[in-house]
Short mmCIF file of C-alpha atoms in Angstrom, two decimals:
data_model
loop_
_atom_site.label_atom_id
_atom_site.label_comp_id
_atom_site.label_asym_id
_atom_site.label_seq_id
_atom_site.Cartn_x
_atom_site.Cartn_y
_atom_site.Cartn_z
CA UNK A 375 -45.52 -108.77 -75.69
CA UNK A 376 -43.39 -107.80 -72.55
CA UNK A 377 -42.83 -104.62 -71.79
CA UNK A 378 -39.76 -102.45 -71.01
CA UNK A 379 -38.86 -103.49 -67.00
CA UNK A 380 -36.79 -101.40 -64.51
CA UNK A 381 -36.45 -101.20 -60.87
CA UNK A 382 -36.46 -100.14 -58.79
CA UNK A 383 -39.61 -98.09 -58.97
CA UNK A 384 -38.91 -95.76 -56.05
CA UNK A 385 -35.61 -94.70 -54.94
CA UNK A 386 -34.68 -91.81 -51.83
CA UNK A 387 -31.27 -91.44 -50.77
CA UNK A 388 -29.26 -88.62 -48.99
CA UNK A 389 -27.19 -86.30 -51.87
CA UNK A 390 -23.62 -87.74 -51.78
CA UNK A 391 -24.74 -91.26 -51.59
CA UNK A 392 -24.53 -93.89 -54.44
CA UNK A 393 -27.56 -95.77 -56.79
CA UNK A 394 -27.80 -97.76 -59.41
CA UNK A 395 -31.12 -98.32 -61.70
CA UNK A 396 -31.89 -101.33 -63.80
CA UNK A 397 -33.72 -102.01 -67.10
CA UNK A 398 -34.53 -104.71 -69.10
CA UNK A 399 -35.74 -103.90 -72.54
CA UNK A 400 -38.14 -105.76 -74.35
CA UNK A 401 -36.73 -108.68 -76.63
CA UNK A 402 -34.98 -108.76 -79.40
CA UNK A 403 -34.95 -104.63 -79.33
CA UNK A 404 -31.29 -103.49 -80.19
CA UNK A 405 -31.76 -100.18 -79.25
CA UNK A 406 -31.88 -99.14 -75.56
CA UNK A 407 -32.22 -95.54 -74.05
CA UNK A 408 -31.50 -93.74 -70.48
CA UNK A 409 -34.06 -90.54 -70.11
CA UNK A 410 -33.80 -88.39 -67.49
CA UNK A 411 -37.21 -86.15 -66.53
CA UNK A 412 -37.67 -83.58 -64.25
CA UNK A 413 -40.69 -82.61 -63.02
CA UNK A 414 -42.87 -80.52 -65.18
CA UNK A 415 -40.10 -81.16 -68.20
CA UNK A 416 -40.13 -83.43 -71.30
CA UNK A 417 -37.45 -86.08 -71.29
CA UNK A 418 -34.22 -85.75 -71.83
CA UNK A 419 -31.85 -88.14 -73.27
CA UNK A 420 -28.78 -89.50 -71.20
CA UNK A 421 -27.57 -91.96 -73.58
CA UNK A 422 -28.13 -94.36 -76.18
CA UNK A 423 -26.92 -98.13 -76.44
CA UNK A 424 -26.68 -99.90 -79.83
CA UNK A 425 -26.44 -103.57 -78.47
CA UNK A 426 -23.83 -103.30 -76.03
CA UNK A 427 -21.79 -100.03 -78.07
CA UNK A 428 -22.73 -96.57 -77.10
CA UNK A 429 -23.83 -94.36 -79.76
CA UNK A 430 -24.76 -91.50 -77.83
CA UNK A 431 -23.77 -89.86 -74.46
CA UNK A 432 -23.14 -86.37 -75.65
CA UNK A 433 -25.49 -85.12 -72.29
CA UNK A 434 -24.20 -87.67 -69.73
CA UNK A 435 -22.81 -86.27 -66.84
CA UNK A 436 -19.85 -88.37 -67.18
CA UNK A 437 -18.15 -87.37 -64.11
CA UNK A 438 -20.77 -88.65 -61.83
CA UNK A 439 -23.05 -90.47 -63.66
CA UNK A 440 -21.96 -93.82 -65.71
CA UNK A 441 -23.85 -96.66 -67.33
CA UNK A 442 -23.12 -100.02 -69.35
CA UNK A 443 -25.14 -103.13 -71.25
CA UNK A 444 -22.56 -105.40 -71.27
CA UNK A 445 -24.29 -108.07 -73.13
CA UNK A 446 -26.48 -106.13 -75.21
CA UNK A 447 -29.29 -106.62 -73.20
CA UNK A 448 -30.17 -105.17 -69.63
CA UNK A 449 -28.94 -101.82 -69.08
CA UNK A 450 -27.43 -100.39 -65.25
CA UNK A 451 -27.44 -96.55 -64.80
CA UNK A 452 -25.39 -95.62 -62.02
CA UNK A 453 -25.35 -91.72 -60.37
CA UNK A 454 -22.12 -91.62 -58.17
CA UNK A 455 -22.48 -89.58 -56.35
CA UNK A 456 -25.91 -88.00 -56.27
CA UNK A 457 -26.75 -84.15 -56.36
CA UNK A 458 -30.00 -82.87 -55.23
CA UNK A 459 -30.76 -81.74 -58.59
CA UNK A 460 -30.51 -85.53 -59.76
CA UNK A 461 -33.59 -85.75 -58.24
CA UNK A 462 -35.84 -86.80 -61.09
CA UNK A 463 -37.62 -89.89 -63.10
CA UNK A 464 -35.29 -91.97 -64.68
CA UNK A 465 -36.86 -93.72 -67.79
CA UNK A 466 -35.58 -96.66 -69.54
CA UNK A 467 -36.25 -96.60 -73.16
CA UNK A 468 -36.33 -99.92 -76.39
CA UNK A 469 -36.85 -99.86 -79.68
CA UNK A 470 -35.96 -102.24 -82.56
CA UNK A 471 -34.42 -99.57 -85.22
CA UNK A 472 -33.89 -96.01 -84.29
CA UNK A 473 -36.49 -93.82 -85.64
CA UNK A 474 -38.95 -96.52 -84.62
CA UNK A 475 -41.46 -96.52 -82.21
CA UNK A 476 -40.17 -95.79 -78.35
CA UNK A 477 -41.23 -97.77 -75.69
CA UNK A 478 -40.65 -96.72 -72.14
CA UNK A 479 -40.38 -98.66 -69.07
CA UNK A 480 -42.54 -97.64 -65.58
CA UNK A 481 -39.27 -95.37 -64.54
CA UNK A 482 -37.88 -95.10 -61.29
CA UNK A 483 -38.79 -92.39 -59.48
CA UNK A 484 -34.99 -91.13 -57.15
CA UNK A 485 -35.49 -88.38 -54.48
CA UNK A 486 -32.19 -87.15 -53.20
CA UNK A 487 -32.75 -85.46 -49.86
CA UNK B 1183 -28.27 -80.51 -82.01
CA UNK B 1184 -32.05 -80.32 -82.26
CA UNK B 1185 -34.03 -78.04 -80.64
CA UNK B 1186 -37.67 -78.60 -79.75
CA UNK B 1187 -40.10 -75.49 -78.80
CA UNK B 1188 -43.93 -76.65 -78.04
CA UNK B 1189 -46.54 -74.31 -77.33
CA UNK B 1190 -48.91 -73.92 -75.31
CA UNK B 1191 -47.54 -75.39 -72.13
CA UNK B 1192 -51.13 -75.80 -70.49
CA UNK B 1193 -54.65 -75.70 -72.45
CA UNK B 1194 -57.72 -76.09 -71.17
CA UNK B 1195 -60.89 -76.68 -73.54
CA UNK B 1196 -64.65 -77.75 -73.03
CA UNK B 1197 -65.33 -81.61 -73.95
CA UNK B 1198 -66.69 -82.42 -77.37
CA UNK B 1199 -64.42 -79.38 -78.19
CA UNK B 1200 -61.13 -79.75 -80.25
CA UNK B 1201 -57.14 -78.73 -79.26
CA UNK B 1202 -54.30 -78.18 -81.30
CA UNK B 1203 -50.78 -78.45 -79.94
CA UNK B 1204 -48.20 -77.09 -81.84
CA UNK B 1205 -44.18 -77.60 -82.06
CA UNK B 1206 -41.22 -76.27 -84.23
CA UNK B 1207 -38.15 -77.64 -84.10
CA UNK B 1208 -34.61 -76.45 -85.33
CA UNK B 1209 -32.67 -78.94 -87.20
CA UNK B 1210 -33.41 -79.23 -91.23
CA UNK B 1211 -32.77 -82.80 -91.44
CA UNK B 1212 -35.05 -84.27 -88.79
CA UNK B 1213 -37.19 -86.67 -90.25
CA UNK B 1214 -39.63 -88.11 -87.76
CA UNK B 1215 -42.22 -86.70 -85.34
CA UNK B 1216 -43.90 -88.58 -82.94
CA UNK B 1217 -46.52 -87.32 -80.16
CA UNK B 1218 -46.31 -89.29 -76.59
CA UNK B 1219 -49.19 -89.02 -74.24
CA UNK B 1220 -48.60 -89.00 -70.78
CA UNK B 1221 -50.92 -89.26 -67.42
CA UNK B 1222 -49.94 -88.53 -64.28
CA UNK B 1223 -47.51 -90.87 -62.40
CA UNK B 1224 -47.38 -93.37 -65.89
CA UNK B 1225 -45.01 -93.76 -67.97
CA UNK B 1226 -45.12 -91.81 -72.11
CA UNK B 1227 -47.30 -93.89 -74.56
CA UNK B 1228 -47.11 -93.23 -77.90
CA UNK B 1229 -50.27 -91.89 -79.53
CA UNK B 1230 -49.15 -91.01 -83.50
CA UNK B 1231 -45.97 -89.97 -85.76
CA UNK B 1232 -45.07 -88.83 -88.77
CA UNK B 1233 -42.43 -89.06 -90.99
CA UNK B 1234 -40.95 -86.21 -93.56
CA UNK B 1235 -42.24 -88.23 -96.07
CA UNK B 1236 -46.10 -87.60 -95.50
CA UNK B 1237 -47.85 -83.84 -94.88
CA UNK B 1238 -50.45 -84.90 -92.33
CA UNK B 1239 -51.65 -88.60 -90.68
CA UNK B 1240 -54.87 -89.27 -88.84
CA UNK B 1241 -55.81 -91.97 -86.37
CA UNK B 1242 -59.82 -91.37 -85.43
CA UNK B 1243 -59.90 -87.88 -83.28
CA UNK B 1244 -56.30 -87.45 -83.68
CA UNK B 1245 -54.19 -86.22 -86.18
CA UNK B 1246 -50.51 -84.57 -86.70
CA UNK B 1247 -49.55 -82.27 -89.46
CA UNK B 1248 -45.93 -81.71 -90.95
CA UNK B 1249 -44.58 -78.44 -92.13
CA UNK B 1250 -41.26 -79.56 -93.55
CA UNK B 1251 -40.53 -75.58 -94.89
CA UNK B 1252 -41.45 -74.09 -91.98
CA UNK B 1253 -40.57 -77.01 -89.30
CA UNK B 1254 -43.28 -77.26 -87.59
CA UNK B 1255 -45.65 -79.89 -86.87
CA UNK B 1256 -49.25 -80.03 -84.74
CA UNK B 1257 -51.26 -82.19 -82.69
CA UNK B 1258 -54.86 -82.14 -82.84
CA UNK B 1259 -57.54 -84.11 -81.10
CA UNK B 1260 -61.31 -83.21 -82.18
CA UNK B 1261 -63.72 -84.28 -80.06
CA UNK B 1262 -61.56 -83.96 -76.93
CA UNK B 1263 -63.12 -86.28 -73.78
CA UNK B 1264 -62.18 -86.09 -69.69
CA UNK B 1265 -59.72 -89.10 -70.86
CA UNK B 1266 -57.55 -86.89 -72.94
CA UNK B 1267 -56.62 -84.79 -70.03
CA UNK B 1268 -52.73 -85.64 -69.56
CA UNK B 1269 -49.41 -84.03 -70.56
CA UNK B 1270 -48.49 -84.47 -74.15
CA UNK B 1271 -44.94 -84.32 -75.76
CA UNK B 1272 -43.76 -83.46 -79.45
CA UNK B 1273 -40.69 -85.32 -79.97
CA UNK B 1274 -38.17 -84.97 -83.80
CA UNK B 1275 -35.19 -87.00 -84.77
CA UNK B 1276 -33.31 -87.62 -87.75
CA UNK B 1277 -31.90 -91.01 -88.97
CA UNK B 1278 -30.38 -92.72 -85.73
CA UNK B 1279 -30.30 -89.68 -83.75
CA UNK B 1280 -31.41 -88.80 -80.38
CA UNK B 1281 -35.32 -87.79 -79.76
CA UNK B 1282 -35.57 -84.91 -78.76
CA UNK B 1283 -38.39 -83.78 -76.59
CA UNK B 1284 -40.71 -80.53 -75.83
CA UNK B 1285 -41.59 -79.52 -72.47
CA UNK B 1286 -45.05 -80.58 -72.67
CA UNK B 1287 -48.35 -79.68 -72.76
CA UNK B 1288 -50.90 -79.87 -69.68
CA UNK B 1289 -54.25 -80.59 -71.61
CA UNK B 1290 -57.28 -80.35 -69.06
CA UNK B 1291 -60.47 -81.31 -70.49
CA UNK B 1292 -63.52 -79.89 -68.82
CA UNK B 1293 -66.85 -82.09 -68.54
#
């Protein structure tokens, strides 16, 4: 089967400035996720789509970072704007059911300089 | 929310020798475990969970064991080759609710 997608796979931009990440997760999987890792750490969870609701965004950082699945399908995460500490791998994340097995996209790798 | 401690954060071993990873975690109700492998530069694979249901699981060198009292759970891969060298990650969640990660382990196997 397909996997999870995302792009872009690298991303540097100067700390102030804008980007946006995409993901596509594999079909038919109702559950998407937004992880966040920094180097030498396990992932950590951004937030949590069920279709196109969101169940959980409890460690968002809503005032810079936002993200939506309109449809229920592909996801955008969007850091507005960036921080050097943003700097990170941003992983995209679909299961079928919660609780079921996780499969993670390639992640995009952002550098803010 | 959850809390996941995993220890140790690097381990190095001999090949053909085994390693045991070990986690606890802080919230009573979690109810599933899973273990994520992941090399350098690649993305987290899944290599075996558990659910609250079942005291231990094996899959060929690998198995995880559950210590619902206690909360704790283990990783361990007998056997160990060059091709197990990677970070791993214990991961718990209860019914619809976030995974929550450790920090890793670094797991160098020596030839």
């Amino acid at each position: 089967e397909a996997g999870v997608a995302q792009s872009p796979r690298y991303k540097i931009i100067e700390k102030r400035q804008s980007v946006a990440f995409w993901c596509n997760p594999i079909s038919g999987h109702a559950t998407l996720y937004w992880y966040q890792q920094i180097l030498g750490q396990g992932p950590k969870l951004l937030i949590q789509f069920q279709n196109n609701g969101v169940v959980d965004d409890s460690q968002l950082p809503k005032d810079r970072f936002s993200a939506e699945r309109l449809k229920g399908v592909d996801s955008t995460l969007k850091i507005q704007p960036a921080k050097l500490e943003d700097s990170a791998v941003y992983l995209c994340a679909s299961t079928a059911r919660a609780n079921e097995k996780l499969f993670f996209g390639s992640g995009t790798q952002l550098s803010v300089l | 929310g959850e809390n996941v401690e995993q220890h140790p954060s690097t381990l190095s071993v001999q090949e053909g020798d085994s390693a045991v990873i070990k986690c606890t975690y802080s919230d009573s109700a979690s109810n599933y475990f899973p273990w994520y492998k992941q090399e350098l530069g690649k993305r987290p694979q899944l290599i075996i969970d558990i659910r609250s249901n079942v005291g231990e699981k094996k899959d060929q060198r690998i198995a995880v064991t559950l210590n619902k009292t206690a909360k704790h759970f283990s990783l361990h891969i007998t056997e160990t080759q060059p091709e197990d060298s990677a970070v791993y990650f214990c991961a718990a969640a209860n019914s619809g609710s976030r995974l929550t990660f450790g920090e890793g382990t670094q797991l160098t196997v020596n030839p």
